[in-house]
XYZ file of C-alpha atoms in Angstrom:
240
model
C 133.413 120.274 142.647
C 135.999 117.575 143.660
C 137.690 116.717 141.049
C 138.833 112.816 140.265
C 142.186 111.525 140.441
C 144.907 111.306 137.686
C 144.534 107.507 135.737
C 146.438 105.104 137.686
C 149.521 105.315 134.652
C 149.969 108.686 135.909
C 149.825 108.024 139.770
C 152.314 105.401 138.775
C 154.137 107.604 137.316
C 154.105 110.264 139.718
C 155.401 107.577 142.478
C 158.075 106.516 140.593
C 159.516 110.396 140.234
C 159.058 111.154 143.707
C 160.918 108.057 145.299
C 163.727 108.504 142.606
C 163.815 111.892 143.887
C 163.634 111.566 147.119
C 166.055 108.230 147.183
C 168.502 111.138 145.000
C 168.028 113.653 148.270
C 168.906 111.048 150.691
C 171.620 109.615 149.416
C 173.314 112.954 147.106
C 173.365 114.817 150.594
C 174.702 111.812 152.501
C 177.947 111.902 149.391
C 177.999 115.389 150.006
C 178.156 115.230 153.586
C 180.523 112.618 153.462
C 183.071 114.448 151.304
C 183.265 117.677 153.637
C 183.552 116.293 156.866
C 184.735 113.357 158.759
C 182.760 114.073 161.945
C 180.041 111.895 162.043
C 177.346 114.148 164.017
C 178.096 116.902 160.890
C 177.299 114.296 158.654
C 174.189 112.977 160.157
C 172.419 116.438 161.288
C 173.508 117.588 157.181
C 171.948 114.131 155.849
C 168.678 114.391 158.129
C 168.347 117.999 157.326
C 168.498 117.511 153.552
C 166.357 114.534 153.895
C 163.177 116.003 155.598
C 163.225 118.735 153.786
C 163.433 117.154 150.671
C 160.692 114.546 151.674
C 158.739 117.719 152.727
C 158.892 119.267 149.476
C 157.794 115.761 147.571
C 155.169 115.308 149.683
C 153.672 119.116 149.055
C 153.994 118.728 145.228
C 153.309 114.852 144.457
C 150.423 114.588 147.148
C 147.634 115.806 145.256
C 148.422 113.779 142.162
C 149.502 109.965 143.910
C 149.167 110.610 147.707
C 153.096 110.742 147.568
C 153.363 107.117 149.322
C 157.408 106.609 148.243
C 156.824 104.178 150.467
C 155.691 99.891 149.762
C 154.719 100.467 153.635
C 152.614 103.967 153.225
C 150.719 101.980 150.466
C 150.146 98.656 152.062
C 148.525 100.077 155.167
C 146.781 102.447 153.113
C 145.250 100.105 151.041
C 144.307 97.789 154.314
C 142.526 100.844 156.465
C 140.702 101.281 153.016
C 140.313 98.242 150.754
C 138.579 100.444 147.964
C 137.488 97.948 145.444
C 140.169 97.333 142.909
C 142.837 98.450 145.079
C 145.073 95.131 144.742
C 146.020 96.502 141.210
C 147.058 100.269 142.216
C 149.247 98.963 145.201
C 151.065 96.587 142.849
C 151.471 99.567 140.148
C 152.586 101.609 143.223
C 155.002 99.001 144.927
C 156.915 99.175 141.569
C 157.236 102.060 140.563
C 158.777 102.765 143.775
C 161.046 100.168 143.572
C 162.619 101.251 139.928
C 162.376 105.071 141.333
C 164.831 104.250 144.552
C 167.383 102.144 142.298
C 167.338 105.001 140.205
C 167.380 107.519 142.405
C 170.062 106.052 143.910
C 171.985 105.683 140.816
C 171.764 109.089 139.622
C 172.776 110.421 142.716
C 176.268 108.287 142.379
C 176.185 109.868 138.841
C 176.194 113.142 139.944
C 179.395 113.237 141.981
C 181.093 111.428 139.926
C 180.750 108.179 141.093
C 180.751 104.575 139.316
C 176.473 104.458 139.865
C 176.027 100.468 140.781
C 178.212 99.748 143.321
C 177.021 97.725 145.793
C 177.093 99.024 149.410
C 179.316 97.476 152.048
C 178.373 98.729 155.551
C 176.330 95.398 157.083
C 173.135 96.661 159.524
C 172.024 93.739 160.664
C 172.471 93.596 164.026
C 169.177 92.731 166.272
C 169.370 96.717 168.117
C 169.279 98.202 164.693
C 166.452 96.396 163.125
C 164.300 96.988 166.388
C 165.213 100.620 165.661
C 163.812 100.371 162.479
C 160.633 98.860 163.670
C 160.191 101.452 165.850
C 160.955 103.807 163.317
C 158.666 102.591 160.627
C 155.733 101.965 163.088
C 155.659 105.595 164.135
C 156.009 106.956 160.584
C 152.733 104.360 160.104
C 151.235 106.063 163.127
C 151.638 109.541 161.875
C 150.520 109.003 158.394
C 147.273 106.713 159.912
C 146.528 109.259 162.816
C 146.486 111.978 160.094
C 143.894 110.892 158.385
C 141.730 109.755 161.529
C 142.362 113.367 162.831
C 141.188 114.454 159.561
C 144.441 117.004 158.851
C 146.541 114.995 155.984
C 147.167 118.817 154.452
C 149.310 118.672 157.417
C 151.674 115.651 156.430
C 154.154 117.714 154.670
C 155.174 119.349 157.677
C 154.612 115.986 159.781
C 156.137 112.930 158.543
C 159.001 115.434 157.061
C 159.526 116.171 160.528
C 159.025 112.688 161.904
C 161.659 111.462 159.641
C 164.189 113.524 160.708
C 163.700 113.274 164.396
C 163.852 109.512 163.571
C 166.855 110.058 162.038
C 168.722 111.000 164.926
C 166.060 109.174 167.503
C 166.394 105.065 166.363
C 169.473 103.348 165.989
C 168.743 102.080 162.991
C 168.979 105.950 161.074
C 165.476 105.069 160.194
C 165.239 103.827 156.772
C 161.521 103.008 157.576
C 161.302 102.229 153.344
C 161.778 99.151 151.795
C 162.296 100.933 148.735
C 164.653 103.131 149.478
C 166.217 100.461 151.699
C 166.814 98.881 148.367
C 167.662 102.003 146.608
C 170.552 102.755 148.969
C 172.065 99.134 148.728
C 173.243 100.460 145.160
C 175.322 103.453 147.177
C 178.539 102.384 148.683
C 178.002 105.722 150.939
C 177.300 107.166 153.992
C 173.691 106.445 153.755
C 174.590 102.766 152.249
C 173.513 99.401 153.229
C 174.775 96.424 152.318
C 172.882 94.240 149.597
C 172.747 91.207 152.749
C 171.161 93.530 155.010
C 168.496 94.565 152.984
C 166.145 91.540 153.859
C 166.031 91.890 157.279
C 165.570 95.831 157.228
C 162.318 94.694 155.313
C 161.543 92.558 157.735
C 161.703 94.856 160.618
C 159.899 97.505 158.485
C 156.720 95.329 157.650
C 157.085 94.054 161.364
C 157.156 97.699 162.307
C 154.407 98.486 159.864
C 151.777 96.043 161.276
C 152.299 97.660 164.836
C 151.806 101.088 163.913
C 148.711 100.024 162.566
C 147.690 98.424 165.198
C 148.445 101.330 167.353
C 146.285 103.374 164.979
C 143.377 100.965 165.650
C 143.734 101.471 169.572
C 143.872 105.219 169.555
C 141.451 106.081 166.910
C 139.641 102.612 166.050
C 139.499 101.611 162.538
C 138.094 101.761 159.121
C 136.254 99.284 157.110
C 136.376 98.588 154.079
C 133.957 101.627 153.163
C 136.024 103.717 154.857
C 133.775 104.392 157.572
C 134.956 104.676 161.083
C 134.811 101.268 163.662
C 135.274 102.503 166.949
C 134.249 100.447 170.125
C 130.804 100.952 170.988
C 130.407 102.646 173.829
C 127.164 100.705 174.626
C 128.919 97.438 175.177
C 129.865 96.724 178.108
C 131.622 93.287 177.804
């Protein structure tokens, strides 16, 4: 018997813990990396290690209560290739508690090592190469997430947007934040993984920019959904 999903308070809930925690991976490792070695590449293969398997983990454990989202982009083009009735009010309940669980993630990983938690980050990424990086990054993240569930395997989405995420890492120019959330989150780090509070806009930007193509990609390579959730491929009986 299938059983029905946790009351939206505790979906909530359950998003708001897992972006905290994974906002704490990202940016505790990227302190941590920071404060044992000055070689960049050490840094970045330590920070994209910790991160996917972190993100991994979050997904396994939080997935059968929310759907682990983390993400304001996971849930907005979830809720589009769906549009279950009543959805408006469980992506708005999602969308924040994500937002309060990256500040606070962020924050507590400052706490940890010791740090002032609050200050804002000062490294500027807004240069045009880095926000088509994150594009790219957050429309393939879309991709694998949407071509998951198409393919009918989202059991295997801890394995494969953990992995994703830290090819992207290393992949996109951007580091691929592919979040707004935990873009946000990590404007309140003045760290390796920081970005500055100015910056933060047009990462968004990019992201939701990014976010529409990898849905659109979806569409082309395994048509799309209505709102019943039924599959809309092309007919093949049309002919023009």
């Amino acid at each position: 018997m299938r059983m029905s999903p946790p009351a939206l308070p505790r979906r909530a809930a359950a998003e708001f813990i897992g972006t905290a925690a994974l906002v704490a991976v990202i940016v505790g490792s990227g302190i941590r990396a920071d404060s044992l070695s000055q070689d960049i590449g050490v840094r970045l293969l330590a920070n994209a290690a910790a991160s996917a398997l972190g993100l991994g983990l979050l997904i396994a454990l939080i997935g059968p209560l929310s759907g682990a989202h983390f993400n304001p982009v996971v849930t907005l083009s979830e809720w589009w290739s769906r549009r279950p009735a009543g959805g408006g009010r469980e992506v708005l309940a999602y969308i924040g508690a994500q937002l309060a669980g990256a500040v606070t993630g962020a924050l507590l990983a400052e706490a940890m090592f010791g740090r002032a938690p609050g200050t804002w980050a000062t490294e500027p990424r807004s240069a045009l190469h880095l926000l088509l990086g994150e594009a790219v990054a957050t429309a393939g993240l879309v991709l694998v997430v949407q071509g998951l569930r198409h393919i009918g395997r989202p059991g295997l989405a801890p394995v494969a947007v953990a992995g994703y995420i830290g090819a992207a890492i290393w992949f996109t120019s951007s580091g691929s934040f592919a979040n707004p959330a935990a873009t946000l989150g990590r404007a309140f780090s003045d760290s390796f993984t920081g970005i500055a509070p100015g910056s933060v806009p047009s990462y968004a930007a990019a992201q939701l920019l990014g976010m529409l193509l990898g849905m659109v990609l979806a569409g082309v390579l395994y048509g799309t959904r209505g709102p019943s959730g039924e599959p809309k491929s092309p007919d093949p009986r049309r002919t023009g």
